[in-house]
XYZ file of C-alpha atoms in Angstrom:
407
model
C 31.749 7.565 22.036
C 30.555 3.885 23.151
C 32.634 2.195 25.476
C 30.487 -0.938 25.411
C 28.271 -2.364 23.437
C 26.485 -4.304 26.443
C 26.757 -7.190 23.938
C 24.798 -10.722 25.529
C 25.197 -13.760 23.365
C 21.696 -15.796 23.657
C 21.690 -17.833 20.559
C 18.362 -19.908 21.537
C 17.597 -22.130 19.303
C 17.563 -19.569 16.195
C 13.973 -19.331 16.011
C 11.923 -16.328 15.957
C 8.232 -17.903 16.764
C 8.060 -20.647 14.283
C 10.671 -18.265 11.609
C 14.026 -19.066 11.262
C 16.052 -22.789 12.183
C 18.293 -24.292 10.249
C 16.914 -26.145 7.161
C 20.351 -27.388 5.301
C 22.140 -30.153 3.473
C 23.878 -32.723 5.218
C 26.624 -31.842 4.032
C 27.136 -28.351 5.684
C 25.660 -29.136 9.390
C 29.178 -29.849 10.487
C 30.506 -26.092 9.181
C 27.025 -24.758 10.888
C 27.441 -26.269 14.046
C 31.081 -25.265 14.371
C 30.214 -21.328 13.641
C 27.789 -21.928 16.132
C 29.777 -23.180 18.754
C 32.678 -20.398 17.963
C 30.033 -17.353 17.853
C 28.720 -18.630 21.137
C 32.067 -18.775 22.979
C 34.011 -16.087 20.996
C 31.309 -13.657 21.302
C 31.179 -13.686 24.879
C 34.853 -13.075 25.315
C 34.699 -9.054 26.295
C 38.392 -8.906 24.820
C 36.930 -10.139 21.210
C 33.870 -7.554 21.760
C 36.504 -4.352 23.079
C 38.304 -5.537 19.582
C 35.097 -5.268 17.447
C 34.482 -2.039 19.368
C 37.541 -0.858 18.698
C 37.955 -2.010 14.801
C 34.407 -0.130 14.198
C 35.346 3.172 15.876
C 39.271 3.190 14.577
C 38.978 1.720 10.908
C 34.750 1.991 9.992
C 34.448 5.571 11.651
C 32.077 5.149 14.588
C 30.257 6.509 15.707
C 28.030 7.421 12.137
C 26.973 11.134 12.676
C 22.990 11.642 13.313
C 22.261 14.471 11.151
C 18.628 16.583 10.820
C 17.955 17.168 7.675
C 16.659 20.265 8.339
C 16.143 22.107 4.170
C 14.071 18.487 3.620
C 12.295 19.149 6.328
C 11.297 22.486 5.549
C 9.992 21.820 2.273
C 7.855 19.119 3.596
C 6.203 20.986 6.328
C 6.248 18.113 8.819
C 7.587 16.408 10.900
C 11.291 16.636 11.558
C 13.406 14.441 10.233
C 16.745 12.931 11.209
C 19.373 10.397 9.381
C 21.859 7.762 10.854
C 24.666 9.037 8.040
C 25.557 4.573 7.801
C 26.896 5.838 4.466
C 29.507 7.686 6.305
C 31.190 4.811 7.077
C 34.346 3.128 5.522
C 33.843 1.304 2.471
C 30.158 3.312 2.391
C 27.806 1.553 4.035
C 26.562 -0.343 7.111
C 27.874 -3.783 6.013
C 31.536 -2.773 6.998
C 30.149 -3.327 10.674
C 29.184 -6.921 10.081
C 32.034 -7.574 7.939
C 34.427 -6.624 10.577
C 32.833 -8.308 13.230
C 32.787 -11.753 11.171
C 36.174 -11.716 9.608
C 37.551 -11.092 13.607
C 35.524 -14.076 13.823
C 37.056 -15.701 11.194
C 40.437 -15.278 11.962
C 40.015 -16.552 15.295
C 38.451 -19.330 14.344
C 42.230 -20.164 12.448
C 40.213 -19.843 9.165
C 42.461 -19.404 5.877
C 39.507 -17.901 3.336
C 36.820 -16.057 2.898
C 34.011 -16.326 0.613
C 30.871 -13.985 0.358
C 28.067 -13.094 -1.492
C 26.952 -9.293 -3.079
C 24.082 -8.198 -5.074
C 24.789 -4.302 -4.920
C 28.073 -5.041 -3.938
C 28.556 -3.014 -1.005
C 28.736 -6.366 1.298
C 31.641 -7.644 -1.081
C 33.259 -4.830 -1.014
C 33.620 -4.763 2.627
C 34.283 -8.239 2.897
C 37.278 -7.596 0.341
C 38.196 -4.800 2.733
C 38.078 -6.947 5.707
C 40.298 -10.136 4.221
C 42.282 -7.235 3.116
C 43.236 -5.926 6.482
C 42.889 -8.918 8.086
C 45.618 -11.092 5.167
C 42.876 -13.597 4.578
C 42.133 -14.333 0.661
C 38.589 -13.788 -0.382
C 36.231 -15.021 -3.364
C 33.134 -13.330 -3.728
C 30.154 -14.471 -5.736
C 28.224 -12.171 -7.740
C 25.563 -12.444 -10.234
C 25.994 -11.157 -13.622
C 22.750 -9.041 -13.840
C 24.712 -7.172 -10.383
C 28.412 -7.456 -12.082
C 26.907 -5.186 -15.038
C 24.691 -3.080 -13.060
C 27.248 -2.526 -9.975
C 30.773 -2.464 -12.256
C 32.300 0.117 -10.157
C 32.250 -2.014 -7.139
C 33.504 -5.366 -8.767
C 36.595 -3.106 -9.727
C 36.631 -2.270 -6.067
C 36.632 -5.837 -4.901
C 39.215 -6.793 -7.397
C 41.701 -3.981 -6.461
C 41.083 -4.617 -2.673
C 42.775 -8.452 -3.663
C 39.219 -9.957 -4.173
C 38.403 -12.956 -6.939
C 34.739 -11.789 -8.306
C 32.890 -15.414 -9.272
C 30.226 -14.315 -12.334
C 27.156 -16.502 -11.258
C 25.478 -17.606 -14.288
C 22.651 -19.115 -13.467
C 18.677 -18.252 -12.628
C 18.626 -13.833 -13.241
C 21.914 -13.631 -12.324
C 21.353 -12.155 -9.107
C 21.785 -12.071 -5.462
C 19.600 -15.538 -4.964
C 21.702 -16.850 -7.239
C 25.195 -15.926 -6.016
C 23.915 -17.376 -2.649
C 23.150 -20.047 -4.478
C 26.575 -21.076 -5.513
C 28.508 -19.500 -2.637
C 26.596 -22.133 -0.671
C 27.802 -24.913 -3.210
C 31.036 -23.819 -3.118
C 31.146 -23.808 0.965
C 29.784 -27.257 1.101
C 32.780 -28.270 -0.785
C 35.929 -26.364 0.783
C 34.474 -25.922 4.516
C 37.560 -27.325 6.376
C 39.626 -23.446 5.722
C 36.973 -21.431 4.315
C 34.334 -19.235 6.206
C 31.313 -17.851 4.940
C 30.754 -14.140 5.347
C 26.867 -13.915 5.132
C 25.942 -10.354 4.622
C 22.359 -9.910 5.848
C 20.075 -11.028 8.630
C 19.254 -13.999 6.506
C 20.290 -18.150 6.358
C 20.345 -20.891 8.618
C 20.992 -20.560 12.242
C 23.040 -18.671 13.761
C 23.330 -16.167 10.324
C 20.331 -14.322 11.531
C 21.103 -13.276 15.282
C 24.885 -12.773 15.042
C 24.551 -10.213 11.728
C 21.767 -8.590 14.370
C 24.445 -8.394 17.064
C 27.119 -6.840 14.899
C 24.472 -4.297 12.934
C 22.586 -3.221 16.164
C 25.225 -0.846 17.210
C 23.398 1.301 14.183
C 20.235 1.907 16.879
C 22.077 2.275 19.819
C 24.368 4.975 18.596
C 21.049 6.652 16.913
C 19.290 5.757 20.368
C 21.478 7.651 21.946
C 22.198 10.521 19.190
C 18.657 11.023 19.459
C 18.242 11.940 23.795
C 21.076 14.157 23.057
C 19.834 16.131 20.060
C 15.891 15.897 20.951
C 15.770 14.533 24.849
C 13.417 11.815 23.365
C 12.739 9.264 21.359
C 11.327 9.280 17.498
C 8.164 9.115 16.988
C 9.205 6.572 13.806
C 12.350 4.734 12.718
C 12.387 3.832 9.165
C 14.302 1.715 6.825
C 14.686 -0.244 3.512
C 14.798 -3.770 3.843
C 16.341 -6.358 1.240
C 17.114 -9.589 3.373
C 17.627 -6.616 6.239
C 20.247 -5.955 8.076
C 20.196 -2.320 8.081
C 16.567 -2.213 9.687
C 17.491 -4.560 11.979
C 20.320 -3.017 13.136
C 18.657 0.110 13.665
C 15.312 -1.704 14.806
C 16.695 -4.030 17.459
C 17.331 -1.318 20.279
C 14.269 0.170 20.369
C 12.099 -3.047 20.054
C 11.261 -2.521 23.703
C 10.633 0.897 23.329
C 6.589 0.791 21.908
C 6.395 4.930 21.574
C 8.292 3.869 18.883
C 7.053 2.641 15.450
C 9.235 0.721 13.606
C 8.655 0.791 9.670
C 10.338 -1.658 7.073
C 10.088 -0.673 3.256
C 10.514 -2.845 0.629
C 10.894 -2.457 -3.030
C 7.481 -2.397 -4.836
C 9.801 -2.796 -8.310
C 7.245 -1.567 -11.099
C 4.511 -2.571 -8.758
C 2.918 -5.031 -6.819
C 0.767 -6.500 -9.529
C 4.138 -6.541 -11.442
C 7.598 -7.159 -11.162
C 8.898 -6.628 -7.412
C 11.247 -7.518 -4.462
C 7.921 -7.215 -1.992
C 8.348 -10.027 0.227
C 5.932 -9.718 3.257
C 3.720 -7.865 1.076
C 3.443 -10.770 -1.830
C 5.246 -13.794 -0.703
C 4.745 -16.489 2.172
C 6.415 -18.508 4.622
C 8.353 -20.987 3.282
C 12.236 -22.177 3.473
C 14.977 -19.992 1.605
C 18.672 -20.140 1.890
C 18.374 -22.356 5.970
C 15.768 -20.181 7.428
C 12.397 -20.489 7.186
C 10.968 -17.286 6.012
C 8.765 -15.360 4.130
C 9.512 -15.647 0.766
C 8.054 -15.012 -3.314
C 7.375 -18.049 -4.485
C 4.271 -19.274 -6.791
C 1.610 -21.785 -6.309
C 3.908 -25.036 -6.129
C 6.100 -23.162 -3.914
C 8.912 -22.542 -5.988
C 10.715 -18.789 -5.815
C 9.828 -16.489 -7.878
C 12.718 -14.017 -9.422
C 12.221 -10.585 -7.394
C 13.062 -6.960 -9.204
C 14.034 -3.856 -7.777
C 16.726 -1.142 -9.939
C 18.223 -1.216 -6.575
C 20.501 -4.328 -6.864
C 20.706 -4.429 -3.459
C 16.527 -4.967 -2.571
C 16.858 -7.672 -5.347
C 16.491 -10.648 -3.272
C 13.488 -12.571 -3.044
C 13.682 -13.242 0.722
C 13.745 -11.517 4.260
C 15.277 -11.876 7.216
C 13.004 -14.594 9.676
C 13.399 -11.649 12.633
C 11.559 -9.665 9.937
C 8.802 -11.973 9.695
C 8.710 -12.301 13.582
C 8.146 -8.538 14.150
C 5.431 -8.508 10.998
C 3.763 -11.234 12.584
C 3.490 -10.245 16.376
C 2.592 -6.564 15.165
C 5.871 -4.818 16.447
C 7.143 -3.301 13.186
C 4.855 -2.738 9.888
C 6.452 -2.704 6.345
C 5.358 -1.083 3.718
C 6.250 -1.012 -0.161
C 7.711 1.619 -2.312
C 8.319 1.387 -6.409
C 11.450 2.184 -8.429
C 9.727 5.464 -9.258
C 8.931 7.042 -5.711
C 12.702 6.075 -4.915
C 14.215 7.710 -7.472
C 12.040 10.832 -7.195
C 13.076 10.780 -3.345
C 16.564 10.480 -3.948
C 16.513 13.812 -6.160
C 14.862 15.688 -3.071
C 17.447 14.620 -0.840
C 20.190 15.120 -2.828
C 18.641 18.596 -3.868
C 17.752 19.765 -0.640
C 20.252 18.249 1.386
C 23.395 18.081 -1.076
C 23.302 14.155 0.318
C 22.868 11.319 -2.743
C 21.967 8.084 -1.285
C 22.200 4.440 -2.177
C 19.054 3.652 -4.390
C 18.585 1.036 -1.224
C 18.267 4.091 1.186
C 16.235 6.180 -1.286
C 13.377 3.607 -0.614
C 13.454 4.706 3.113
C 13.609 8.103 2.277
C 10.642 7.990 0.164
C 8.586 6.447 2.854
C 9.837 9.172 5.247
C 8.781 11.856 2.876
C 5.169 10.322 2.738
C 4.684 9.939 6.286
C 6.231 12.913 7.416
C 3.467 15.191 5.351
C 0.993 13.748 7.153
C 2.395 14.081 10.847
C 3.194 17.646 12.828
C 6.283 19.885 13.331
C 6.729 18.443 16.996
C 6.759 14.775 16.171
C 10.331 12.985 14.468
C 11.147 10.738 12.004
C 14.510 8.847 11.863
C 15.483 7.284 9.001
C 18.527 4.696 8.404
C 20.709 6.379 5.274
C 22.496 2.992 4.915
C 24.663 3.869 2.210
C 25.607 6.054 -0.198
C 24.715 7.027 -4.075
C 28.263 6.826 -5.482
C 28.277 3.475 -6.332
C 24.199 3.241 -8.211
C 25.723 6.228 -10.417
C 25.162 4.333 -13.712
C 21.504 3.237 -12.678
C 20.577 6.835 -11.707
C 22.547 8.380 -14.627
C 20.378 5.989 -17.220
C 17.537 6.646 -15.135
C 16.868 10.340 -14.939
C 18.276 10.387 -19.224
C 15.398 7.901 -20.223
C 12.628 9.640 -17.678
C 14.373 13.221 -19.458
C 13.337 11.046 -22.908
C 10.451 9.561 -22.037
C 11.486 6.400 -22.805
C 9.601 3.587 -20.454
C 12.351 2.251 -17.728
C 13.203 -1.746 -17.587
């Protein structure tokens, strides 16, 4: 078990080369400035850090097990491949570990509320968990596109003590719940906090989601030494607005054996309707942060689709266009229909269903690994699990069974 997390603040100035900043209204600079200020000199307190440490281990479940998935392996006859089990975690998935690490924030920064944003709805959920433990009331914005497609979890939220705001506007998705959950900051910022849920937004959003995600990679880090006495070869993972990959990137971004592989959601394809960001879009500003991002010719965004609810967001993490750019981590694209089929292997070979999110990574794994040898490794990210994408894959599988073309 960790004892530290050998955390070091270094905020910069929230750029990664010329990606990332702060590009905001007026009218929230004051609430940015303050987080910044309180990350910096909270997050450097080693008591606050032994209390994140100890919330993830005692309430989340940390360490996540590394398992090798050893019948999937055999049926693909190459290389060996491994999972960080993120979906072992409270709540389900990897966002507990952010959410836990900014509601201590929160709370010590004598804030009263907490309001968040969810597309698949694992983020709200554990930001309903968090105000939960932590007696600190919680609104969380959601589109309705995501309420119908992810009712399970509103029901969670809502049972956890949650308010679930039904975002109207654009697709009714997670840009647009971001959307208003930024409105509705700018207007109630003297007791309220905003619990971002991925490596995205202005400055410092994008680092501090980093710090409290990478303990993913240097558990798996590690996990790894023990199980294999090396590295991987690869470490793969899906990536909406990110913070699963880069919590499992960050530790071994020094470590160049090791290739680092982002997948995004090709939707129905790349000459169609998809959540393909640094495969289709371009830099340009989105939510604070500059970015890459869809957008068309006048520079306006362009709706992204992906059936996983949780891809569905037509930006990416600025660290993520940093590690494109400089060549350190490649990403690569995978549609509705290789995810789906890759989430039957696993959960036929390995008796493990994953989130529709993680069945993207899987996928990609399954490609690669035919093409690689028995000696070399694989590790992929599961960063959550199926339970809560039951209606998607239940409709999915009945109309593929009927041969009735998908949405």
């Amino acid at each position: 078990m960790m004892q530290s997390l050998q955390w070091e603040i270094d905020l910069g100035n929230g750029r990664f080369g010329p990606f990332g900043g702060t590009f905001i209204p007026e009218t929230l600079m004051h609430a940015v400035k303050e987080l910044e200020e309180a990350y910096e000199r909270i997050g450097k307190d080693p008591e606050f850090q032994q209390e994140y440490l100890k919330w993830v281990q005692e309430y989340a479940g940390r360490p996540t097990l590394l398992y090798f998935a050893d019948q999937l392996t055999d049926v693909l006859q190459g290389a060996k491949i491994y999972l960080k089990r993120e979906d072992l975690n409270h709540t389900g998935a990897h966002k507990i570990n952010n959410a836990i690490g900014q509601g201590l924030l929160a709370k010590r920064m004598g804030k009263k509320k907490i309001i968040a944003e969810t597309g698949a709805g694992q983020h709200g959920v554990a930001s309903a968990t968090i105000a939960a433990k932590l007696g600190l009331e919680c609104k969380v914005f959601m589109g309705i596109e995501d309420i119908e497609r992810q009712r399970l979890n509103v029901f969670r939220m809502q049972l956890l003590g949650a308010e679930v705001v039904p975002v109207e506007s654009g697709r009714g998705t997670l840009k647009d719940a971001t959307n208003e959950a930024i409105r509705y900051w700018a207007a109630n910022i003297e007791d309220t906090y905003y619990l971002i849920g991925s490596v995205v937004g202005p400055h410092p959003y994008p680092t501090m989601v980093r710090d409290f995600q990478k303990i993913i990679g240097l558990e798996a880090k590690q996990q790894m030494i023990e199980r294999e006495q090396r590295l991987p070869d690869y470490v793969i993972a899906s990536v909406g607005g990110g913070s699963n990959a880069m919590g499992i990137f960050y530790p071994f971004i020094e470590d160049h054996e090791v290739q680092l592989i982002g997948v995004e959601a090709a939707g129905k394809g790349l000459d169609d309707q998809h959540a393909a960001t640094i495969a289709k879009g371009k830099p340009g500003v989105i939510h604070g942060s500059y970015t890459y991002l869809l957008q068309d010719q006048y520079g306006m965004i362009q709706p992204a689709y992906s059936i996983s609810a949780g891809l569905d967001y037509p930006g990416i993490g600025p660290e993520h266009a940093y590690l494109q750019a400089i060549g350190r981590a490649k990403y690569t694209t995978i549609t509705d229909e290789e995810a789906m089929d890759a989430l039957k292997i696993l959960s036929q070979t390995e008796g493990i269903i994953p989130a529709i999110e993680s069945a993207h990574a899987v996928a990609a794994a399954i490609q690669l690994a035919k093409t690689l040898s028995k000696d070399q490794v694989i590790l992929v990210n599961l960063s959550g699990r199926g339970d809560k994408d039951m209606d998607t894959i239940h409709r999915f599988f009945t109309e593929k069974a009927k041969g009735v073309a998908k949405e």
